[in-house]
Amino acid sequence: MSGPKRHILIMSSWFPTRVDPYAGNFVERFAHLLSDTYEVTVLHTMGDKNCSSIEVDDQQLDNLRIIRIYHRISKNRFVHWWLQRKALGKGLLMLDHIDLIFAHVFLPRALQFARVQRYFHVPLIVMEHGSYYRKKLRKNFVSLYQRIIKRGSRHAREIVAVSNVLRTDMKPLLPTTKIQVIPNFVDEELFTLRETNPVNRSKFIHISTLDKNTKNPGFLFDGFLNAYLESGKKISLTVVSDQNTDEWERWAKLNSCLEAIQFTGPCEWDEISQLLKEHDALILTSEYETFSIVLAEAWLTGTPVISTPVGIAASMTEALGVKIEHNNIADLKQAILNMTNGNYVFDKDLMRAYGMQFSKESVKNQLIELFNKHFIHYE
């Protein structure tokens, strides 16, 4: 007979809370994915300006337990650290036996990960998703953050990056550390293959936060506007974002293209799948991505992409889409027009076959193999 299920504790610097219900939703998906195989508990602390004392939100769903501990916020950094530490201590008292800690995103919670590892004396595996390693930011990386990452890494049995791009960017800070690559995952049962495979592609979609520091929305809209006008106003763009889009709606109105751009608020995973299949191609204009889950989602639905060479698009072949130069408006415009005019031919089955390396079953099996290497076996 098999014994009791191993107990995985998930921690993360980002996780959905009542303060921000979308932050780190991919970590929550990992928790649900692993709960099919293990007993899983998520422990997350969060400062809330509406809190006057510690509040506990403890939810249980089959093999998954999610504990969110809210605490008040202080402008005094030392007091805030103490409040966060007190909240984490309360959470630890709610836990019993743990076999392994699976943490996500070193900053800013790496010291929490280290504390919990010392508390339970079990293996700590950290999966990194953060974009703060990129060269542009690394020059201004404060020494405190470097020390936090290095100290957290010393407590980790294994560090995992979500892409080869991220692993390369992590190396200057962690030059002697072995870093394995395991990607983010997409639910292949939800992101099914599209029925249509158009030759002339005129309906485009962009999915992001529209953050100006990383997603480069100005480049997206300028490139689309140029293509829209040159196409004789025969193309459209849907923008899906969980952030406020008022600025860009005003831009579209000012540039007389609001009728061609539809802005949509946050969507659930199944809605994203349907939207991708209702459009002809995905456009990604980011300055930097460690992975970019929307690329994998598009390929699993058989949808080609136009993308800057970021995340998993850095190694993208012509069979999957078109790579464009950063901030090259003419390049983006021409890629859109070439798709509209049917100058590219894409095989939707080939795109899905490539995307299956990011399927939930593929990624889960890689994690199970990794965890099995590190479990502590008790008599």
mmCIF file of C-alpha atoms in Angstrom:
data_model
loop_
_atom_site.group_PDB
_atom_site.id
_atom_site.type_symbol
_atom_site.label_atom_id
_atom_site.label_comp_id
_atom_site.label_asym_id
_atom_site.label_seq_id
_atom_site.Cartn_x
_atom_site.Cartn_y
_atom_site.Cartn_z
ATOM 1 C CA MET A 1 0.000 0.000 0.000
ATOM 2 C CA SER A 2 1.164 3.515 -0.673
ATOM 3 C CA GLY A 3 1.770 5.767 2.306
ATOM 4 C CA PRO A 4 0.306 9.188 3.008
ATOM 5 C CA LYS A 5 0.782 11.880 0.409
ATOM 6 C CA ARG A 6 3.858 14.047 0.678
ATOM 7 C CA HIS A 7 3.116 17.524 2.010
ATOM 8 C CA ILE A 8 4.361 20.453 -0.098
ATOM 9 C CA LEU A 9 4.429 23.974 1.342
ATOM 10 C CA ILE A 10 4.197 26.691 -1.324
ATOM 11 C CA MET A 11 5.401 30.201 -0.594
ATOM 12 C CA SER A 12 5.791 33.143 -2.933
ATOM 13 C CA SER A 13 6.666 36.819 -3.104
ATOM 14 C CA TRP A 14 3.591 37.189 -5.326
ATOM 15 C CA PHE A 15 0.224 35.560 -4.670
ATOM 16 C CA PRO A 16 -3.423 36.572 -5.187
ATOM 17 C CA THR A 17 -4.928 38.330 -2.167
ATOM 18 C CA ARG A 18 -7.847 40.608 -1.407
ATOM 19 C CA VAL A 19 -5.403 43.504 -1.871
ATOM 20 C CA ASP A 20 -4.401 42.380 -5.389
ATOM 21 C CA PRO A 21 -6.416 39.421 -6.709
ATOM 22 C CA TYR A 22 -4.267 38.997 -9.848
ATOM 23 C CA ALA A 23 -0.702 39.172 -8.502
ATOM 24 C CA GLY A 24 1.024 35.807 -8.843
ATOM 25 C CA ASN A 25 -2.036 33.940 -10.097
ATOM 26 C CA PHE A 26 0.348 31.547 -11.873
ATOM 27 C CA VAL A 27 1.627 30.444 -8.435
ATOM 28 C CA GLU A 28 -1.909 29.597 -7.376
ATOM 29 C CA ARG A 29 -2.203 27.527 -10.557
ATOM 30 C CA PHE A 30 0.943 25.623 -9.573
ATOM 31 C CA ALA A 31 -0.676 24.895 -6.197
ATOM 32 C CA HIS A 32 -3.779 23.445 -7.865
ATOM 33 C CA LEU A 33 -1.632 21.469 -10.327
ATOM 34 C CA LEU A 34 0.400 19.820 -7.565
ATOM 35 C CA SER A 35 -2.600 19.130 -5.321
ATOM 36 C CA ASP A 36 -3.550 16.275 -7.647
ATOM 37 C CA THR A 37 -0.422 14.428 -6.513
ATOM 38 C CA TYR A 38 0.461 15.896 -3.110
ATOM 39 C CA GLU A 39 -1.087 17.456 -0.064
ATOM 40 C CA VAL A 40 -0.395 21.150 -0.705
ATOM 41 C CA THR A 41 -0.485 24.148 1.619
ATOM 42 C CA VAL A 42 0.095 27.741 0.533
ATOM 43 C CA LEU A 43 1.271 30.167 3.224
ATOM 44 C CA HIS A 44 1.296 33.855 2.291
ATOM 45 C CA THR A 45 1.528 37.035 4.369
ATOM 46 C CA MET A 46 0.253 40.382 3.113
ATOM 47 C CA GLY A 47 0.187 43.920 4.430
ATOM 48 C CA ASP A 48 -3.251 45.548 4.265
ATOM 49 C CA LYS A 49 -3.862 49.218 5.068
ATOM 50 C CA ASN A 50 -7.361 48.276 6.262
ATOM 51 C CA CYS A 51 -5.989 45.906 8.929
ATOM 52 C CA SER A 52 -5.581 46.974 12.536
ATOM 53 C CA SER A 53 -4.549 43.503 13.727
ATOM 54 C CA ILE A 54 -3.611 40.138 12.242
ATOM 55 C CA GLU A 55 -6.388 38.526 10.202
ATOM 56 C CA VAL A 56 -6.327 34.924 8.975
ATOM 57 C CA ASP A 57 -8.014 33.642 5.816
ATOM 58 C CA ASP A 58 -7.778 29.838 5.861
ATOM 59 C CA GLN A 59 -9.364 27.946 2.953
ATOM 60 C CA GLN A 60 -9.389 24.212 2.229
ATOM 61 C CA LEU A 61 -10.255 22.540 -1.080
ATOM 62 C CA ASP A 62 -9.574 18.795 -1.224
ATOM 63 C CA ASN A 63 -5.762 18.407 -1.014
ATOM 64 C CA LEU A 64 -5.127 22.169 -1.242
ATOM 65 C CA ARG A 65 -5.084 24.521 1.739
ATOM 66 C CA ILE A 66 -4.458 28.254 1.256
ATOM 67 C CA ILE A 67 -3.553 30.315 4.322
ATOM 68 C CA ARG A 68 -3.402 34.074 3.847
ATOM 69 C CA ILE A 69 -2.275 36.100 6.869
ATOM 70 C CA TYR A 70 -3.038 39.826 6.657
ATOM 71 C CA HIS A 71 -1.286 42.375 8.867
ATOM 72 C CA ARG A 72 -1.295 46.146 9.222
ATOM 73 C CA ILE A 73 1.149 48.317 7.286
ATOM 74 C CA SER A 74 3.696 50.614 8.912
ATOM 75 C CA LYS A 75 5.710 53.392 7.249
ATOM 76 C CA ASN A 76 8.565 52.449 9.564
ATOM 77 C CA ARG A 77 10.501 49.739 7.698
ATOM 78 C CA PHE A 78 11.633 47.991 10.873
ATOM 79 C CA VAL A 79 8.106 47.946 12.312
ATOM 80 C CA HIS A 80 6.709 46.684 9.010
ATOM 81 C CA TRP A 81 9.313 43.901 8.960
ATOM 82 C CA TRP A 82 8.361 42.977 12.537
ATOM 83 C CA LEU A 83 4.634 42.895 11.656
ATOM 84 C CA GLN A 84 5.354 40.686 8.652
ATOM 85 C CA ARG A 85 7.516 38.394 10.775
ATOM 86 C CA LYS A 86 4.781 38.158 13.423
ATOM 87 C CA ALA A 87 2.214 37.258 10.755
ATOM 88 C CA LEU A 88 4.498 34.556 9.349
ATOM 89 C CA GLY A 89 5.033 33.169 12.866
ATOM 90 C CA LYS A 90 1.281 32.829 13.322
ATOM 91 C CA GLY A 91 1.073 30.975 10.022
ATOM 92 C CA LEU A 92 3.841 28.571 10.996
ATOM 93 C CA LEU A 93 1.927 27.620 14.154
ATOM 94 C CA MET A 94 -0.955 26.524 11.907
ATOM 95 C CA LEU A 95 1.250 23.986 10.124
ATOM 96 C CA ASP A 96 2.371 20.563 11.237
ATOM 97 C CA HIS A 97 4.479 18.224 9.135
ATOM 98 C CA ILE A 98 6.028 19.500 5.888
ATOM 99 C CA ASP A 99 8.133 17.428 3.462
ATOM 100 C CA LEU A 100 9.368 20.123 1.094
ATOM 101 C CA ILE A 101 9.076 23.874 0.492
ATOM 102 C CA PHE A 102 8.414 25.016 -3.076
ATOM 103 C CA ALA A 103 8.928 28.791 -3.155
ATOM 104 C CA HIS A 104 8.500 31.272 -5.996
ATOM 105 C CA VAL A 105 10.252 34.604 -6.723
ATOM 106 C CA PHE A 106 13.174 35.528 -4.452
ATOM 107 C CA LEU A 107 12.368 39.219 -4.032
ATOM 108 C CA PRO A 108 11.252 40.462 -1.660
ATOM 109 C CA ARG A 109 10.478 37.338 0.408
ATOM 110 C CA ALA A 110 13.671 35.259 0.171
ATOM 111 C CA LEU A 111 14.394 35.730 3.883
ATOM 112 C CA GLN A 112 10.931 34.363 4.675
ATOM 113 C CA PHE A 113 11.751 31.278 2.615
ATOM 114 C CA ALA A 114 15.016 30.848 4.526
ATOM 115 C CA ARG A 115 13.293 31.251 7.894
ATOM 116 C CA VAL A 116 10.684 28.613 7.093
ATOM 117 C CA GLN A 117 13.368 26.247 5.782
ATOM 118 C CA ARG A 118 15.233 26.550 9.092
ATOM 119 C CA TYR A 119 11.972 26.072 11.007
ATOM 120 C CA PHE A 120 11.041 22.787 9.313
ATOM 121 C CA HIS A 121 14.543 21.568 8.308
ATOM 122 C CA VAL A 122 13.276 20.303 4.943
ATOM 123 C CA PRO A 123 14.471 20.895 1.365
ATOM 124 C CA LEU A 124 13.765 24.310 -0.157
ATOM 125 C CA ILE A 125 13.343 24.600 -3.933
ATOM 126 C CA VAL A 126 12.963 28.103 -5.367
ATOM 127 C CA MET A 127 11.426 28.729 -8.779
ATOM 128 C CA GLU A 128 12.377 32.154 -10.114
ATOM 129 C CA HIS A 129 10.069 34.171 -12.358
ATOM 130 C CA GLY A 130 11.256 37.719 -11.578
ATOM 131 C CA SER A 131 12.510 40.164 -14.194
ATOM 132 C CA TYR A 132 14.894 42.076 -11.896
ATOM 133 C CA TYR A 133 17.952 40.162 -13.170
ATOM 134 C CA ARG A 134 17.870 41.738 -16.624
ATOM 135 C CA LYS A 135 20.938 43.712 -17.613
ATOM 136 C CA LYS A 136 19.105 47.035 -17.778
ATOM 137 C CA LEU A 137 18.121 46.787 -14.100
ATOM 138 C CA ARG A 138 21.146 44.863 -12.846
ATOM 139 C CA LYS A 139 23.364 47.950 -13.078
ATOM 140 C CA ASN A 140 21.185 49.671 -10.457
ATOM 141 C CA PHE A 141 20.503 46.566 -8.378
ATOM 142 C CA VAL A 142 20.939 47.726 -4.772
ATOM 143 C CA SER A 143 23.327 45.684 -2.653
ATOM 144 C CA LEU A 144 20.565 44.897 -0.148
ATOM 145 C CA TYR A 145 18.556 43.030 -2.791
ATOM 146 C CA GLN A 146 21.667 41.185 -3.932
ATOM 147 C CA ARG A 147 22.352 40.077 -0.359
ATOM 148 C CA ILE A 148 18.748 38.947 0.102
ATOM 149 C CA ILE A 149 18.881 36.791 -3.035
ATOM 150 C CA LYS A 150 22.286 35.325 -2.188
ATOM 151 C CA ARG A 151 21.280 34.568 1.392
ATOM 152 C CA GLY A 152 18.055 32.947 0.241
ATOM 153 C CA SER A 153 19.916 30.922 -2.366
ATOM 154 C CA ARG A 154 22.239 29.470 0.273
ATOM 155 C CA HIS A 155 19.233 27.813 1.925
ATOM 156 C CA ALA A 156 17.893 26.377 -1.337
ATOM 157 C CA ARG A 157 18.630 22.807 -2.373
ATOM 158 C CA GLU A 158 17.731 23.694 -5.932
ATOM 159 C CA ILE A 159 17.024 26.857 -7.923
ATOM 160 C CA VAL A 160 14.821 26.693 -10.996
ATOM 161 C CA ALA A 161 14.442 29.343 -13.704
ATOM 162 C CA VAL A 162 11.382 29.393 -15.944
ATOM 163 C CA SER A 163 13.392 29.898 -19.144
ATOM 164 C CA ASN A 164 16.893 29.796 -20.563
ATOM 165 C CA VAL A 165 16.731 33.578 -20.932
ATOM 166 C CA LEU A 166 16.164 34.003 -17.204
ATOM 167 C CA ARG A 167 18.833 31.444 -16.287
ATOM 168 C CA THR A 168 21.385 33.358 -18.360
ATOM 169 C CA ASP A 169 20.410 36.645 -16.705
ATOM 170 C CA MET A 170 20.662 35.128 -13.215
ATOM 171 C CA LYS A 171 24.214 33.873 -13.709
ATOM 172 C CA PRO A 172 26.065 37.165 -13.037
ATOM 173 C CA LEU A 173 24.515 37.281 -9.557
ATOM 174 C CA LEU A 174 24.716 33.522 -8.895
ATOM 175 C CA PRO A 175 27.762 32.499 -10.985
ATOM 176 C CA THR A 176 28.532 29.209 -9.224
ATOM 177 C CA THR A 177 24.946 28.082 -8.638
ATOM 178 C CA LYS A 178 23.495 25.286 -10.729
ATOM 179 C CA ILE A 179 20.181 26.511 -12.129
ATOM 180 C CA GLN A 180 17.738 24.122 -13.756
ATOM 181 C CA VAL A 181 15.076 25.231 -16.261
ATOM 182 C CA ILE A 182 11.464 24.163 -15.823
ATOM 183 C CA PRO A 183 8.872 26.307 -17.619
ATOM 184 C CA ASN A 184 5.555 27.736 -16.556
ATOM 185 C CA PHE A 185 2.641 25.617 -17.665
ATOM 186 C CA VAL A 186 -0.580 25.949 -19.613
ATOM 187 C CA ASP A 187 -3.652 23.752 -19.192
ATOM 188 C CA GLU A 188 -3.723 21.927 -22.512
ATOM 189 C CA GLU A 189 -7.275 20.711 -21.794
ATOM 190 C CA LEU A 190 -8.426 24.329 -21.532
ATOM 191 C CA PHE A 191 -6.298 25.762 -24.340
ATOM 192 C CA THR A 192 -7.524 23.484 -27.095
ATOM 193 C CA LEU A 193 -6.706 23.695 -30.791
ATOM 194 C CA ARG A 194 -8.602 26.257 -32.839
ATOM 195 C CA GLU A 195 -10.859 25.055 -35.657
ATOM 196 C CA THR A 196 -9.888 27.745 -38.165
ATOM 197 C CA ASN A 197 -6.466 28.399 -39.689
ATOM 198 C CA PRO A 198 -6.842 31.613 -41.721
ATOM 199 C CA VAL A 199 -4.358 32.654 -44.371
ATOM 200 C CA ASN A 200 -5.246 36.342 -44.298
ATOM 201 C CA ARG A 201 -5.057 37.409 -40.656
ATOM 202 C CA SER A 202 -6.728 40.694 -39.706
ATOM 203 C CA LYS A 203 -7.859 40.235 -36.091
ATOM 204 C CA PHE A 204 -5.025 40.763 -33.627
ATOM 205 C CA ILE A 205 -4.910 40.455 -29.837
ATOM 206 C CA HIS A 206 -2.573 41.744 -27.122
ATOM 207 C CA ILE A 207 -2.679 40.472 -23.527
ATOM 208 C CA SER A 208 -0.672 42.224 -20.807
ATOM 209 C CA THR A 209 -0.702 44.673 -17.902
ATOM 210 C CA LEU A 210 0.343 47.465 -20.323
ATOM 211 C CA ASP A 211 3.118 48.354 -17.893
ATOM 212 C CA LYS A 212 5.252 51.022 -19.560
ATOM 213 C CA ASN A 213 8.478 49.732 -18.006
ATOM 214 C CA THR A 214 8.266 46.245 -19.483
ATOM 215 C CA LYS A 215 5.319 45.762 -21.866
ATOM 216 C CA ASN A 216 6.062 48.795 -24.081
ATOM 217 C CA PRO A 217 2.451 49.646 -24.963
ATOM 218 C CA GLY A 218 3.457 52.799 -26.837
ATOM 219 C CA PHE A 219 5.313 50.653 -29.364
ATOM 220 C CA LEU A 220 2.300 48.342 -29.670
ATOM 221 C CA PHE A 221 -0.193 51.113 -30.384
ATOM 222 C CA ASP A 222 2.067 53.117 -32.704
ATOM 223 C CA GLY A 223 2.872 50.027 -34.761
ATOM 224 C CA PHE A 224 -0.763 48.989 -34.943
ATOM 225 C CA LEU A 225 -1.887 52.507 -35.935
ATOM 226 C CA ASN A 226 0.593 52.589 -38.820
ATOM 227 C CA ALA A 227 -0.557 49.177 -40.039
ATOM 228 C CA TYR A 228 -4.221 50.104 -39.585
ATOM 229 C CA LEU A 229 -3.920 53.179 -41.761
ATOM 230 C CA GLU A 230 -1.835 51.457 -44.449
ATOM 231 C CA SER A 231 -4.239 48.501 -44.599
ATOM 232 C CA GLY A 232 -7.114 50.822 -45.407
ATOM 233 C CA LYS A 233 -8.501 50.387 -41.881
ATOM 234 C CA LYS A 234 -9.141 46.680 -42.449
ATOM 235 C CA ILE A 235 -7.568 45.315 -39.256
ATOM 236 C CA SER A 236 -8.547 45.298 -35.586
ATOM 237 C CA LEU A 237 -6.864 44.888 -32.210
ATOM 238 C CA THR A 238 -8.258 43.575 -28.926
ATOM 239 C CA VAL A 239 -6.345 44.564 -25.793
ATOM 240 C CA VAL A 240 -6.853 42.438 -22.674
ATOM 241 C CA SER A 241 -5.483 43.960 -19.469
ATOM 242 C CA ASP A 242 -6.122 43.682 -15.744
ATOM 243 C CA GLN A 243 -4.970 47.294 -15.294
ATOM 244 C CA ASN A 244 -6.612 50.628 -16.068
ATOM 245 C CA THR A 245 -6.713 51.380 -19.818
ATOM 246 C CA ASP A 246 -8.145 54.914 -19.743
ATOM 247 C CA GLU A 247 -4.900 56.482 -20.999
ATOM 248 C CA TRP A 248 -4.773 54.241 -24.055
ATOM 249 C CA GLU A 249 -8.475 54.594 -24.796
ATOM 250 C CA ARG A 250 -7.926 58.367 -24.901
ATOM 251 C CA TRP A 251 -4.934 57.794 -27.186
ATOM 252 C CA ALA A 252 -7.044 55.683 -29.538
ATOM 253 C CA LYS A 253 -9.766 58.328 -29.624
ATOM 254 C CA LEU A 254 -7.221 61.088 -30.265
ATOM 255 C CA ASN A 255 -5.714 59.095 -33.155
ATOM 256 C CA SER A 256 -9.119 58.254 -34.656
ATOM 257 C CA CYS A 257 -8.716 54.483 -34.307
ATOM 258 C CA LEU A 258 -10.954 53.739 -31.309
ATOM 259 C CA GLU A 259 -13.355 51.882 -33.612
ATOM 260 C CA ALA A 260 -10.539 49.423 -34.407
ATOM 261 C CA ILE A 261 -9.319 48.796 -30.849
ATOM 262 C CA GLN A 262 -11.403 46.980 -28.262
ATOM 263 C CA PHE A 263 -10.289 47.181 -24.636
ATOM 264 C CA THR A 264 -11.225 44.282 -22.391
ATOM 265 C CA GLY A 265 -10.740 43.975 -18.648
ATOM 266 C CA PRO A 266 -9.271 41.010 -16.755
ATOM 267 C CA CYS A 267 -10.288 37.577 -18.011
ATOM 268 C CA GLU A 268 -10.322 34.103 -16.535
ATOM 269 C CA TRP A 269 -8.120 31.426 -18.083
ATOM 270 C CA ASP A 270 -10.933 29.839 -20.080
ATOM 271 C CA GLU A 271 -11.884 33.261 -21.461
ATOM 272 C CA ILE A 272 -8.298 33.858 -22.622
ATOM 273 C CA SER A 273 -8.371 30.535 -24.469
ATOM 274 C CA GLN A 274 -11.573 31.479 -26.267
ATOM 275 C CA LEU A 275 -10.307 34.967 -27.143
ATOM 276 C CA LEU A 276 -7.119 33.578 -28.679
ATOM 277 C CA LYS A 277 -9.164 31.279 -30.898
ATOM 278 C CA GLU A 278 -11.414 34.168 -31.937
ATOM 279 C CA HIS A 279 -8.374 36.154 -33.152
ATOM 280 C CA ASP A 280 -5.849 35.480 -35.889
ATOM 281 C CA ALA A 281 -2.565 36.350 -34.157
ATOM 282 C CA LEU A 282 -1.113 37.508 -30.841
ATOM 283 C CA ILE A 283 1.119 40.606 -30.646
ATOM 284 C CA LEU A 284 3.723 40.910 -27.880
ATOM 285 C CA THR A 285 5.889 44.053 -27.730
ATOM 286 C CA SER A 286 7.620 43.635 -24.351
ATOM 287 C CA GLU A 287 11.021 45.083 -23.553
ATOM 288 C CA TYR A 288 11.703 42.036 -21.389
ATOM 289 C CA GLU A 289 10.005 38.806 -20.331
ATOM 290 C CA THR A 290 11.340 35.939 -18.267
ATOM 291 C CA PHE A 291 8.836 33.561 -19.889
ATOM 292 C CA SER A 292 5.572 35.134 -21.170
ATOM 293 C CA ILE A 293 2.809 32.623 -20.609
ATOM 294 C CA VAL A 294 0.626 34.178 -23.339
ATOM 295 C CA LEU A 295 3.050 32.873 -25.975
ATOM 296 C CA ALA A 296 2.620 29.285 -24.795
ATOM 297 C CA GLU A 297 -1.140 29.793 -24.565
ATOM 298 C CA ALA A 298 -1.243 31.051 -28.153
ATOM 299 C CA TRP A 299 0.794 28.167 -29.554
ATOM 300 C CA LEU A 300 -1.333 25.557 -27.782
ATOM 301 C CA THR A 301 -4.395 27.022 -29.497
ATOM 302 C CA GLY A 302 -2.611 27.045 -32.867
ATOM 303 C CA THR A 303 -2.330 30.843 -32.925
ATOM 304 C CA PRO A 304 0.835 32.443 -34.376
ATOM 305 C CA VAL A 305 2.533 35.400 -32.695
ATOM 306 C CA ILE A 306 4.288 38.620 -33.600
ATOM 307 C CA SER A 307 6.814 39.185 -30.835
ATOM 308 C CA THR A 308 9.968 40.929 -29.754
ATOM 309 C CA PRO A 309 12.736 38.390 -28.921
ATOM 310 C CA VAL A 310 11.827 38.031 -25.232
ATOM 311 C CA GLY A 311 11.202 35.047 -22.947
ATOM 312 C CA ILE A 312 10.399 31.879 -24.845
ATOM 313 C CA ALA A 313 10.020 33.909 -28.063
ATOM 314 C CA ALA A 314 13.796 34.457 -28.083
ATOM 315 C CA SER A 315 14.228 31.021 -29.680
ATOM 316 C CA MET A 316 11.028 31.121 -31.743
ATOM 317 C CA THR A 317 11.242 29.799 -35.309
ATOM 318 C CA GLU A 318 9.344 31.097 -38.346
ATOM 319 C CA ALA A 319 6.892 28.221 -37.941
ATOM 320 C CA LEU A 320 5.589 29.818 -34.732
ATOM 321 C CA GLY A 321 5.423 33.476 -35.693
ATOM 322 C CA VAL A 322 7.380 36.588 -36.599
ATOM 323 C CA LYS A 323 10.142 38.152 -34.527
ATOM 324 C CA ILE A 324 10.376 41.946 -34.581
ATOM 325 C CA GLU A 325 13.015 44.370 -33.348
ATOM 326 C CA HIS A 326 12.484 46.279 -30.120
ATOM 327 C CA ASN A 327 10.876 49.690 -30.739
ATOM 328 C CA ASN A 328 11.035 49.275 -34.527
ATOM 329 C CA ILE A 329 7.612 50.606 -35.530
ATOM 330 C CA ALA A 330 8.202 49.928 -39.219
ATOM 331 C CA ASP A 331 9.109 46.305 -38.402
ATOM 332 C CA LEU A 332 5.920 45.786 -36.379
ATOM 333 C CA LYS A 333 3.797 47.487 -39.014
ATOM 334 C CA GLN A 334 5.219 45.287 -41.773
ATOM 335 C CA ALA A 335 4.753 42.083 -39.752
ATOM 336 C CA ILE A 336 1.081 42.937 -39.216
ATOM 337 C CA LEU A 337 0.577 43.799 -42.884
ATOM 338 C CA ASN A 338 2.341 40.634 -44.039
ATOM 339 C CA MET A 339 0.009 38.555 -41.902
ATOM 340 C CA THR A 340 -2.999 40.502 -43.159
ATOM 341 C CA ASN A 341 -1.949 39.961 -46.764
ATOM 342 C CA GLY A 342 -1.407 36.234 -46.278
ATOM 343 C CA ASN A 343 2.351 36.337 -46.808
ATOM 344 C CA TYR A 344 2.931 33.794 -44.040
ATOM 345 C CA VAL A 345 1.625 30.237 -43.815
ATOM 346 C CA PHE A 346 1.318 28.648 -40.374
ATOM 347 C CA ASP A 347 0.489 25.060 -39.432
ATOM 348 C CA LYS A 348 -1.775 25.134 -36.378
ATOM 349 C CA ASP A 349 -1.053 21.479 -35.523
ATOM 350 C CA LEU A 350 2.694 22.113 -35.583
ATOM 351 C CA MET A 351 2.288 25.121 -33.263
ATOM 352 C CA ARG A 352 0.267 23.059 -30.800
ATOM 353 C CA ALA A 353 2.792 20.211 -30.911
ATOM 354 C CA TYR A 354 5.547 22.691 -30.042
ATOM 355 C CA GLY A 355 3.441 24.211 -27.272
ATOM 356 C CA MET A 356 2.874 20.844 -25.605
ATOM 357 C CA GLN A 357 6.254 21.110 -23.879
ATOM 358 C CA PHE A 358 4.507 23.715 -21.696
ATOM 359 C CA SER A 359 1.493 21.501 -20.959
ATOM 360 C CA LYS A 360 0.490 20.879 -17.357
ATOM 361 C CA GLU A 361 1.305 17.164 -17.587
ATOM 362 C CA SER A 362 4.791 17.806 -18.984
ATOM 363 C CA VAL A 363 5.637 20.413 -16.342
ATOM 364 C CA LYS A 364 4.092 18.424 -13.484
ATOM 365 C CA ASN A 365 6.157 15.375 -14.383
ATOM 366 C CA GLN A 366 9.335 17.483 -14.352
ATOM 367 C CA LEU A 367 8.445 18.841 -10.910
ATOM 368 C CA ILE A 368 7.655 15.379 -9.543
ATOM 369 C CA GLU A 369 11.047 14.149 -10.746
ATOM 370 C CA LEU A 370 12.728 17.161 -9.132
ATOM 371 C CA PHE A 371 10.884 16.781 -5.822
ATOM 372 C CA ASN A 372 11.644 13.056 -5.637
ATOM 373 C CA LYS A 373 15.366 13.873 -5.688
ATOM 374 C CA HIS A 374 15.029 15.973 -2.574
ATOM 375 C CA PHE A 375 12.410 14.405 -0.350
ATOM 376 C CA ILE A 376 13.655 13.410 3.076
ATOM 377 C CA HIS A 377 12.627 9.818 3.732
ATOM 378 C CA TYR A 378 11.479 9.033 7.230
ATOM 379 C CA GLU A 379 11.378 5.559 8.714
#
